[in-house]
Coordinates of C-alpha atoms in Angstrom, one line a residue:
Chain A
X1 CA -12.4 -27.5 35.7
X2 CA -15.1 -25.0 33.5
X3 CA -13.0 -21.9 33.5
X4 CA -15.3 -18.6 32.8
X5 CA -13.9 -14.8 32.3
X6 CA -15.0 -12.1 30.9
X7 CA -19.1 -11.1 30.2
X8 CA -21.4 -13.7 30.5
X9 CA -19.0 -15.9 32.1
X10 CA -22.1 -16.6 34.8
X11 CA -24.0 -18.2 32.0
X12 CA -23.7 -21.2 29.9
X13 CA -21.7 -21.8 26.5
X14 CA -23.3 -19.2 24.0
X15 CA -25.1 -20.8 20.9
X16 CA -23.6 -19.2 17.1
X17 CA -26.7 -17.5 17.1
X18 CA -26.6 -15.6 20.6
X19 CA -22.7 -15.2 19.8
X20 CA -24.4 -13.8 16.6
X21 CA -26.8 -11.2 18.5
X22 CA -23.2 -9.9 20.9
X23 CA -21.3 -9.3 17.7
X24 CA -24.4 -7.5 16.4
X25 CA -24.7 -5.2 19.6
X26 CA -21.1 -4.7 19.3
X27 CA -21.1 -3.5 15.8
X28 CA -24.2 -1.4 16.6
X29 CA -22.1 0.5 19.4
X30 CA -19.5 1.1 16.7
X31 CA -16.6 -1.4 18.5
X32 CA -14.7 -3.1 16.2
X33 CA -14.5 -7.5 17.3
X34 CA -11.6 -9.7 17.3
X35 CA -11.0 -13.1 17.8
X36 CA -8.2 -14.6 20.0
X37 CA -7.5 -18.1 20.9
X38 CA -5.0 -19.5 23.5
X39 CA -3.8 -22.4 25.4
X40 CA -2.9 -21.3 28.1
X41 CA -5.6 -21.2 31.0
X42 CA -3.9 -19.0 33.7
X43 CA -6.2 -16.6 34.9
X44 CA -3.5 -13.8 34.8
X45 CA -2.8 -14.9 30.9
X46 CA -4.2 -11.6 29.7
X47 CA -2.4 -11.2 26.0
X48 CA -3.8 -14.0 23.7
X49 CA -2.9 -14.8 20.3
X50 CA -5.0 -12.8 17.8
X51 CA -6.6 -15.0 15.5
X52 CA -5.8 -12.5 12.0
X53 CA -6.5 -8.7 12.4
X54 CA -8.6 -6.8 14.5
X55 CA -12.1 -6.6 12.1
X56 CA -12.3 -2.6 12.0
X57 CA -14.5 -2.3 8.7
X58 CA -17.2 -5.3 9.6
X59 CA -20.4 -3.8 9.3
X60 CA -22.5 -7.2 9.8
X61 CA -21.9 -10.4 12.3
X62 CA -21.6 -12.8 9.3
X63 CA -17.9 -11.5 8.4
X64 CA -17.2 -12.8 12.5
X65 CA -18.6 -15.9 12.1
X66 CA -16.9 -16.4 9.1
X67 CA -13.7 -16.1 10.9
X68 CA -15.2 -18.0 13.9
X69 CA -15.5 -20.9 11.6
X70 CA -12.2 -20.7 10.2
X71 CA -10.3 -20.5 13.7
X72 CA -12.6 -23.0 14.9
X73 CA -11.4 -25.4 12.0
X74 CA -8.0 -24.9 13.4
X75 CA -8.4 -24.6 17.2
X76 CA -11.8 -26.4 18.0
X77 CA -11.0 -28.3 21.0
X78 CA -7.7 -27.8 21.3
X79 CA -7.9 -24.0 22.5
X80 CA -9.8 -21.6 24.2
X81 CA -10.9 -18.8 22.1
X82 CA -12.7 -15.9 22.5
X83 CA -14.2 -12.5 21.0
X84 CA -13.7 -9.1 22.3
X85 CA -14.7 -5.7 21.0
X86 CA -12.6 -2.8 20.6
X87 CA -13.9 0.6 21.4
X88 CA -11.5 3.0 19.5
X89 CA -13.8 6.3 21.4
X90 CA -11.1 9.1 22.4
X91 CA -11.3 8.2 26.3
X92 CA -12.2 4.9 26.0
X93 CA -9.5 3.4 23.8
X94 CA -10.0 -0.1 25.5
X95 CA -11.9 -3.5 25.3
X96 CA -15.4 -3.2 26.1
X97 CA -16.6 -6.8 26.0
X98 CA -14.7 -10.1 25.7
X99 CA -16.2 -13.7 26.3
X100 CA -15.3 -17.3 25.7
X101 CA -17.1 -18.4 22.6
X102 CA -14.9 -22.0 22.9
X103 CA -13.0 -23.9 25.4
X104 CA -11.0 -27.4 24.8
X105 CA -12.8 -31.0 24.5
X106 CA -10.9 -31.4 28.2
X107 CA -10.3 -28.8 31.0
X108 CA -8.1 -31.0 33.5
X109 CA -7.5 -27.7 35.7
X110 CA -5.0 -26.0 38.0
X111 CA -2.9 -27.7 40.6
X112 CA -2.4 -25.7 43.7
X113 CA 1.5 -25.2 45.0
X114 CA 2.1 -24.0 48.4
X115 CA 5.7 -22.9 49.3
X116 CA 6.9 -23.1 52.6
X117 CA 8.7 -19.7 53.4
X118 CA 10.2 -18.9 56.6
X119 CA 8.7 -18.5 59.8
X120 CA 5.9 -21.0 58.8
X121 CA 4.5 -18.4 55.7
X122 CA 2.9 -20.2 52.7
X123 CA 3.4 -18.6 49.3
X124 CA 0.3 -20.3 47.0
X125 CA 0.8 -20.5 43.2
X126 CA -1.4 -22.0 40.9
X127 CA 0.1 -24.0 37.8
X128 CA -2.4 -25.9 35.3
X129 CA -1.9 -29.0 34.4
X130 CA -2.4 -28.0 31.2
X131 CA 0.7 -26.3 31.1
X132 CA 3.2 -29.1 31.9
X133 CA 2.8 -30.1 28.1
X134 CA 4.9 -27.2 25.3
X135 CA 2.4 -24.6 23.8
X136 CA 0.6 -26.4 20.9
X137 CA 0.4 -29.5 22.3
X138 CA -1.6 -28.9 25.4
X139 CA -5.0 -29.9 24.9
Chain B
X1 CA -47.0 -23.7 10.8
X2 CA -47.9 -26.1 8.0
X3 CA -49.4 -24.4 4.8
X4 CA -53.2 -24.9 5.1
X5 CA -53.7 -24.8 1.1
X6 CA -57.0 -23.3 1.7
X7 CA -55.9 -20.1 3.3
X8 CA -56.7 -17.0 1.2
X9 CA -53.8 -15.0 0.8
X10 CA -53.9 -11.3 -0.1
X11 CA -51.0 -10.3 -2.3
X12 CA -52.4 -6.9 -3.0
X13 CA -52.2 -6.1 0.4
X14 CA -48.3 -7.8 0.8
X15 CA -47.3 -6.1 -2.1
X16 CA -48.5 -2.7 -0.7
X17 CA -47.1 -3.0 2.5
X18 CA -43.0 -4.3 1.5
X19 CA -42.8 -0.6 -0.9
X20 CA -42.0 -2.9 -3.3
X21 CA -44.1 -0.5 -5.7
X22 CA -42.5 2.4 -4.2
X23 CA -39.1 1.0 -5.0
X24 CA -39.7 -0.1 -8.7
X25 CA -41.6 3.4 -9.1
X26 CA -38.7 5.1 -8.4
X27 CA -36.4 3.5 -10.6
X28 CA -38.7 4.1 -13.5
X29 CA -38.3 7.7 -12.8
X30 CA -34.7 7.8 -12.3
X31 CA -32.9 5.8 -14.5
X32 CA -33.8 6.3 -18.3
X33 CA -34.4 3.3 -20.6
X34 CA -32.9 0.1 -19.3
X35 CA -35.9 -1.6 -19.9
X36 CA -34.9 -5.1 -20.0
X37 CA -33.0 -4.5 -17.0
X38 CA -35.8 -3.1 -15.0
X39 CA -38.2 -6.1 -15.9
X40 CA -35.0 -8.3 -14.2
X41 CA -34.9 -6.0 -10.8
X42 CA -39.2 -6.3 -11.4
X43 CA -38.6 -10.3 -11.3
X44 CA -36.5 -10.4 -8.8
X45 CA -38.5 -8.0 -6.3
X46 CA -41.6 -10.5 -7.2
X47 CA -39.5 -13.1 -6.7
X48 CA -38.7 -12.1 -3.5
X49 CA -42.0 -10.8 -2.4
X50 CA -43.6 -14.3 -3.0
X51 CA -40.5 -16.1 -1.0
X52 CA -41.2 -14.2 1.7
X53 CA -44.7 -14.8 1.6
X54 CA -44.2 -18.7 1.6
X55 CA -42.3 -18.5 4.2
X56 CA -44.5 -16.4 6.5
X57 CA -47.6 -19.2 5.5
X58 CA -45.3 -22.4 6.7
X59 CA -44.9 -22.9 2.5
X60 CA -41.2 -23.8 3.0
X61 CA -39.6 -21.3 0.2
X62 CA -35.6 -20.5 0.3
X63 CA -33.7 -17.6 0.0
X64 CA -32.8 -17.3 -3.9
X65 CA -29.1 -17.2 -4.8
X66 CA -29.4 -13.6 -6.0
X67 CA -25.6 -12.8 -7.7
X68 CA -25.8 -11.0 -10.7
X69 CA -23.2 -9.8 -13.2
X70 CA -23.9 -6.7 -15.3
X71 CA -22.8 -6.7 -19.1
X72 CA -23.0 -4.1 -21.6
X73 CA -21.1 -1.5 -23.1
X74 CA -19.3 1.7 -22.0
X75 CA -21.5 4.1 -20.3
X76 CA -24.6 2.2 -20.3
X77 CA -25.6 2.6 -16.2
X78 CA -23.7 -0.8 -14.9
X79 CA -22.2 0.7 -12.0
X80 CA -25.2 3.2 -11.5
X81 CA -27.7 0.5 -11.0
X82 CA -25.6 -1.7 -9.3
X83 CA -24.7 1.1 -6.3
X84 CA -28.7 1.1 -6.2
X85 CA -29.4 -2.7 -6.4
X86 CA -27.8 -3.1 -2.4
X87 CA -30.5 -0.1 -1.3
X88 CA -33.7 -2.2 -3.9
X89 CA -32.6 -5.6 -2.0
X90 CA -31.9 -4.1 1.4
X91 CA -35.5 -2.6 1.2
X92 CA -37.0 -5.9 0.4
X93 CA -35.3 -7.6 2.8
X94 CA -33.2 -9.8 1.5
X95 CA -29.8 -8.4 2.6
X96 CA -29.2 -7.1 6.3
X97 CA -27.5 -3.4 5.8
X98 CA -27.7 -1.1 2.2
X99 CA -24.0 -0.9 2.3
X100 CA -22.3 -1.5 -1.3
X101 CA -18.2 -2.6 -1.2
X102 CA -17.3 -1.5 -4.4
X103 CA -14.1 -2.9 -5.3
X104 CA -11.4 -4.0 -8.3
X105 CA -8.9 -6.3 -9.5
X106 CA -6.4 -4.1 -7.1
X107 CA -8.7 -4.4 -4.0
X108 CA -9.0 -8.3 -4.1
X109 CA -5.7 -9.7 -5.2
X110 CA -2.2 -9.4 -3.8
X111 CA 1.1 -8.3 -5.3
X112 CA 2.7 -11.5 -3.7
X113 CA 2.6 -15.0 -2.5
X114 CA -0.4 -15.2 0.8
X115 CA -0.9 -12.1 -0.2
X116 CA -4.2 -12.6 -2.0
X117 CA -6.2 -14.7 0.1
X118 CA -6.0 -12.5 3.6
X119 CA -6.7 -9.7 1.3
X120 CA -9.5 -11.1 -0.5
X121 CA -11.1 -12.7 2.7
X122 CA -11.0 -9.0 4.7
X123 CA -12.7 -7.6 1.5
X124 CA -15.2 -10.1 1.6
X125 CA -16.0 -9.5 5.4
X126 CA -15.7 -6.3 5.1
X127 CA -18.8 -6.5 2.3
X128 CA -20.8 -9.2 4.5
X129 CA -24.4 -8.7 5.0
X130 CA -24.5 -6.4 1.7
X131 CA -23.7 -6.6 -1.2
X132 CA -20.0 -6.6 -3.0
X133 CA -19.6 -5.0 -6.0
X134 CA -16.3 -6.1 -8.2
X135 CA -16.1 -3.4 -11.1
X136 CA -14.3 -4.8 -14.8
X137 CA -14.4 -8.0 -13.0
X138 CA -12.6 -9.7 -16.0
X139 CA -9.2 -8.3 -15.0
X140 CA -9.2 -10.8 -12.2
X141 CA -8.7 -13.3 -14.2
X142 CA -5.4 -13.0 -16.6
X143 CA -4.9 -16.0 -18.7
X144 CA -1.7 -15.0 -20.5
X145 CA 0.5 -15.1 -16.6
X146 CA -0.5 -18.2 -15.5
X147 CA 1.0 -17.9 -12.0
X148 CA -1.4 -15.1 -11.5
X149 CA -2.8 -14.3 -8.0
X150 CA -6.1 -13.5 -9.4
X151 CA -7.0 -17.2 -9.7
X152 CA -6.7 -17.8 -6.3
X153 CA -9.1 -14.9 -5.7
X154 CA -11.4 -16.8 -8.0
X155 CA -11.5 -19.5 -5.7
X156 CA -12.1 -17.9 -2.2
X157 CA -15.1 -15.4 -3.9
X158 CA -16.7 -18.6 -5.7
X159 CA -16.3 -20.3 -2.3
X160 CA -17.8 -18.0 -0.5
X161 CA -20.2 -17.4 -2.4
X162 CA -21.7 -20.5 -2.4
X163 CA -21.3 -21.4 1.0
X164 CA -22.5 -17.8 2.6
X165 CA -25.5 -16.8 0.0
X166 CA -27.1 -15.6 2.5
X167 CA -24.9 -13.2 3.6
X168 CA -23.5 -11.8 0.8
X169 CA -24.8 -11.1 -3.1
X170 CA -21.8 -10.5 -5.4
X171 CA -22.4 -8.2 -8.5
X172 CA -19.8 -8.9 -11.5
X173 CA -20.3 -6.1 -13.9
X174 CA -17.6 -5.7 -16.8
X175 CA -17.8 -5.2 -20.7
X176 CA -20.2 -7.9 -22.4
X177 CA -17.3 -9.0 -24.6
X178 CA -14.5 -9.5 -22.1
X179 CA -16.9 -11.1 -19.3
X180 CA -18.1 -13.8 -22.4
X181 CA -14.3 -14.5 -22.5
X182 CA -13.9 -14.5 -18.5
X183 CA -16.6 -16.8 -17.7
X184 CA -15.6 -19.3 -20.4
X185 CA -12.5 -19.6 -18.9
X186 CA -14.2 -19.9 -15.1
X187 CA -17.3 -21.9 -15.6
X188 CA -17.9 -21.9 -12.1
X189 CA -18.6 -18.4 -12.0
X190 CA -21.4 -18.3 -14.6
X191 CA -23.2 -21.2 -12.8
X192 CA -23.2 -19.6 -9.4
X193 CA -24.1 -16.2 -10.8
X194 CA -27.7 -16.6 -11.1
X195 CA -28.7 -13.3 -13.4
X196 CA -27.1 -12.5 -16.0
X197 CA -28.5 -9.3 -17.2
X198 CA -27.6 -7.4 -20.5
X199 CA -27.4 -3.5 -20.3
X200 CA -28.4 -2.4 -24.1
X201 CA -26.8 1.0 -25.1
X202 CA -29.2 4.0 -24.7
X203 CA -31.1 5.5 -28.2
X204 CA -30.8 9.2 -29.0
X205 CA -33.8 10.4 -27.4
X206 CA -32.7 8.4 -24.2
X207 CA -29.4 9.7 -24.3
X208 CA -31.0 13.6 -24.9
X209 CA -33.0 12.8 -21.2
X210 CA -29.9 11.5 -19.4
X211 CA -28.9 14.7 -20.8
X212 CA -31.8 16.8 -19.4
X213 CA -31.5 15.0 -16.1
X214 CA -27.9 15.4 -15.5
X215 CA -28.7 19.6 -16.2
X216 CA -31.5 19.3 -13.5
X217 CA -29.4 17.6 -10.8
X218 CA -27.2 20.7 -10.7
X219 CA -30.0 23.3 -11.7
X220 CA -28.5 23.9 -15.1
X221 CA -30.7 23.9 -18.3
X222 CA -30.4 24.3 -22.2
X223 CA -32.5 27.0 -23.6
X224 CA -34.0 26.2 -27.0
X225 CA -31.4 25.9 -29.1
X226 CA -29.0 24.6 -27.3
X227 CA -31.5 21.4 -26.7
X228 CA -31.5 21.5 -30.5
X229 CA -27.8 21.7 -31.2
X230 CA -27.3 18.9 -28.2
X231 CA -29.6 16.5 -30.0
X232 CA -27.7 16.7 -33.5
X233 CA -24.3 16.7 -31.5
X234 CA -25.6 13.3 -30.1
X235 CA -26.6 12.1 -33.7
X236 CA -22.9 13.5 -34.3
X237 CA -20.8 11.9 -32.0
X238 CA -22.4 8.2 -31.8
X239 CA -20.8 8.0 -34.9
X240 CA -17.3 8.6 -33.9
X241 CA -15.0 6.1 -32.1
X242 CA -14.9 5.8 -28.6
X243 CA -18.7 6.1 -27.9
X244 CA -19.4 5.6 -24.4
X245 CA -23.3 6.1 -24.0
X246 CA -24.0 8.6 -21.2
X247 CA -20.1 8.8 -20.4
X248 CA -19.9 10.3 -23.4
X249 CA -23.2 12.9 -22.7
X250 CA -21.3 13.3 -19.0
X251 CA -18.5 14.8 -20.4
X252 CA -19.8 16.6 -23.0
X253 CA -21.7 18.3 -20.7
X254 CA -19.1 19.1 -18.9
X255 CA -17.2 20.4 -21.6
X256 CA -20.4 22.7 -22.8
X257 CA -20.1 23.8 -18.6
X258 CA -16.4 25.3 -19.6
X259 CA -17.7 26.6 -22.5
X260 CA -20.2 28.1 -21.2
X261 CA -17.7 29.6 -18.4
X262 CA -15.4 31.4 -20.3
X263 CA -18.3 32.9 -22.6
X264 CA -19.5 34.7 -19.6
X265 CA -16.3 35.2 -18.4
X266 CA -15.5 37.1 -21.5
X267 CA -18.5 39.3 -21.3
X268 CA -18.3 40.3 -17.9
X269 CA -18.0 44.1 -18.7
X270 CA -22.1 44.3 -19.1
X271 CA -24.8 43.7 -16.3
X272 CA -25.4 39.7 -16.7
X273 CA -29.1 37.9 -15.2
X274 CA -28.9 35.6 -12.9
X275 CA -30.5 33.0 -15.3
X276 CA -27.3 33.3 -17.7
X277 CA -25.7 31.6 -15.0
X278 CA -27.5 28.2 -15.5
X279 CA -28.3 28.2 -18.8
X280 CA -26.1 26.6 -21.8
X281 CA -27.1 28.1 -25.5
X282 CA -26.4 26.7 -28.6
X283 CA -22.8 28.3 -29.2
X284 CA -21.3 26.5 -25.8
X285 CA -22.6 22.8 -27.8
X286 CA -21.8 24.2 -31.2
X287 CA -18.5 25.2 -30.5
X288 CA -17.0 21.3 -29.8
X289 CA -15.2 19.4 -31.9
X290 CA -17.7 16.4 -32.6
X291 CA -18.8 19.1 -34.9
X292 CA -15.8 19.7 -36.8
X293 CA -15.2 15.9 -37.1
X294 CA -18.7 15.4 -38.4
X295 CA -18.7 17.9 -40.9
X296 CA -14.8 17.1 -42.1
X297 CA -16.1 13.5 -42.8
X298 CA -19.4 15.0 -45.0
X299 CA -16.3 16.2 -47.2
X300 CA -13.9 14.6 -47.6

């Protein structure tokens, strides 16, 4: 199962040089990018690792790729990473854009649960299969 | 495209139109002597001019690997041209942004173990797309500790910079002696740096304009025979230890400034023009010690 968030999630995987062009946007706006990867595929798991420190100083793309690269060497396929930007504007304080720039080789999905409750009420949960395996050695 | 050898290709025109001219031009009015390292920043703009006029005509033509280290001695414009070299290449497009990271020893390498590398690598990101400038580069490198963490700093910059030339040129500058002794010991660095270029100390009468500039830039002047006196107190103090080429005019310029200060200071009690304020006479030169020195060693 494909999962998408964030921008672009309508569209397919981005190219390095269209994940190139966003980080460049982003810098232009003055937001500072990240990278975080995680293994975890529930829609609701908001807080991912951070992959080294937020890049506040990067005036060009290339320093992001260059830390693409290097988290790629260690989570390609086995993670889903993604970069977000950072607008530190007084009022704004929050993440402006965030996309999936990598997913694992193999997504196998999420399993439905329904609980039976009482007076015939189904309570729905949705566990991935993923997730049956410890962090770190999911995918 | 493929190159069609027969297309005429006007150079004139290409030349015009990057402000190469405008560029080189402007250096040659700025910065005093230097020669031999203007005819390198002349190569390299050609250089560049022609690569990128190969590559508009299908001609194939790479990106040069443009790292440079500066040599020379004390004073002689090292860090001055290099904080000018990231706006000469960002104007012929070769890097993306003007911005220079000027950094040392201190800025690069760690005070303990995985320390270094996260430090050296945000540094380097941090200069991406520009150019990185690594003052008294030599210190990195400090053979007497061998479990030094400037080695391993060594290894992520000459990493990087092979495998990201395009997004970064890295400018070593450092004393001509000490770098010799620096890039023996790292032989990788002197094959990926690409120019070496030599800064040659400045004669007198280049010295005497860096002078006159430096009194322009903050509307100061020397009236006639202070220009005089400034000239023999340049003769004066090139022979005394510790001569650092226009360092050494900086300061004594300065000093002249203080001199000049309290002398008007002291005769405030009469009506003063305006022009005393920016002009330095001979006393405020006379007056410094180079002086004394000089003439204690015609006696001895």
């Amino acid at each position: 199962m494909h999962i998408t968030q964030g921008t672009f999630s309508f569209l397919p995987a981005l190219s390095d040089e269209q994940i190139t062009a966003q980080a460049k946007y982003c810098l232009e706006k003055g937001w500072s990018l990240n990278i975080e990867f995680t293994d975890d595929p529930h829609p609701r798991n908001t807080y991912w690792e951070m992959w080294g420190t937020p890049m506040f100083d990067l005036k060009d793309p290339a320093g992001l790729m260059y830390e693409l690269a290097e988290c790629r060497k260690v989570h390609a396929g086995r993670a889903y990473i993604r970069v977000s930007a950072f607008d530190a504007t007084p009022g704004w304080e929050s993440l402006r854009l965030s996309f999936i720039t990598d997913r694992p080789a193999e997504e196998p999905g999420f399993m439905l649960e329904r609980q039976e409750r009482g007076g015939r009420m189904i309570a729905y949960t949705t566990r991935a299969y993923a997730a049956d395996r410890p962090a770190g050695a999911r995918y | 495209m493929d190159a069609n050898p027969d297309t005429k290709i006007d150079l004139d025109a290409a030349y015009l139109r990057s402000g190469v001219a405008e560029i080189l031009d402007e250096l040659d009015r700025e910065l005093v002597g230097l020669r031999p390292v203007k005819l390198r920043i002349r190569e390299i703009a050609a250089r560049l001019l022609i690569d990128r006029l190969r590559r508009e005509f299908g001609a194939g033509g790479q990106a040069p690997t443009l790292h440079m280290s500066f040599t020379g001695n004390p004073g002689t414009g090292k860090t001055t041209v290099a904080l000018r070299m990231a706006d000469i290449l960002h104007r012929l497009g070769y890097i993306r942004t003007n911005q220079l990271v000027s950094v040392t020893r201190d800025d690069l390498v760690g005070q303990y173990i995985g320390h270094t590398a996260p430090k050296t690598k945000e540094i380097l990101k941090k200069a991406m797309g520009g150019v990185l400038f690594i003052d008294e580069a030599y210190y990195l490198y400090r053979p007497e500790n061998e479990r030094d963490y400037g080695q391993e700093s060594i290894e992520i910059l000459l990493q990087v910079m092979e495998q990201r030339r395009d997004d970064l040129v890295v400018i070593l500058a450092g004393y001509a002696d000490r770098m010799d002794r620096f890039f023996t010991a790292n032989p990788g660095f002197r094959s990926r740096v690409a120019h070496h270029i030599d800064f040659p100390d400045y004669g007198d009468e280049e010295l005497f304009a860096i002078a006159e500039k430096m009194l322009a830039s903050q509307h100061d002047r020397f009236d006639d025979g202070a220009a005089a006196a400034f000239r023999d107190y340049i003769a004066a103090r090139r022979r005394q230890p510790h001569f650092a080429n226009a360092r050494s005019i900086r300061n004594a310029l300065d000093r002249a400034r203080l001199r000049q200060a309290v002398r008007l200071f002291e005769g405030r009690g009469r009506p003063m023009p305006v022009s005393d304020l920016i002009t330095l006479v001979a006393d405020d030169i006379l007056r410094s010690r180079v002086f004394d020195h000089a003439r204690a060693e015609e006696q001895p």
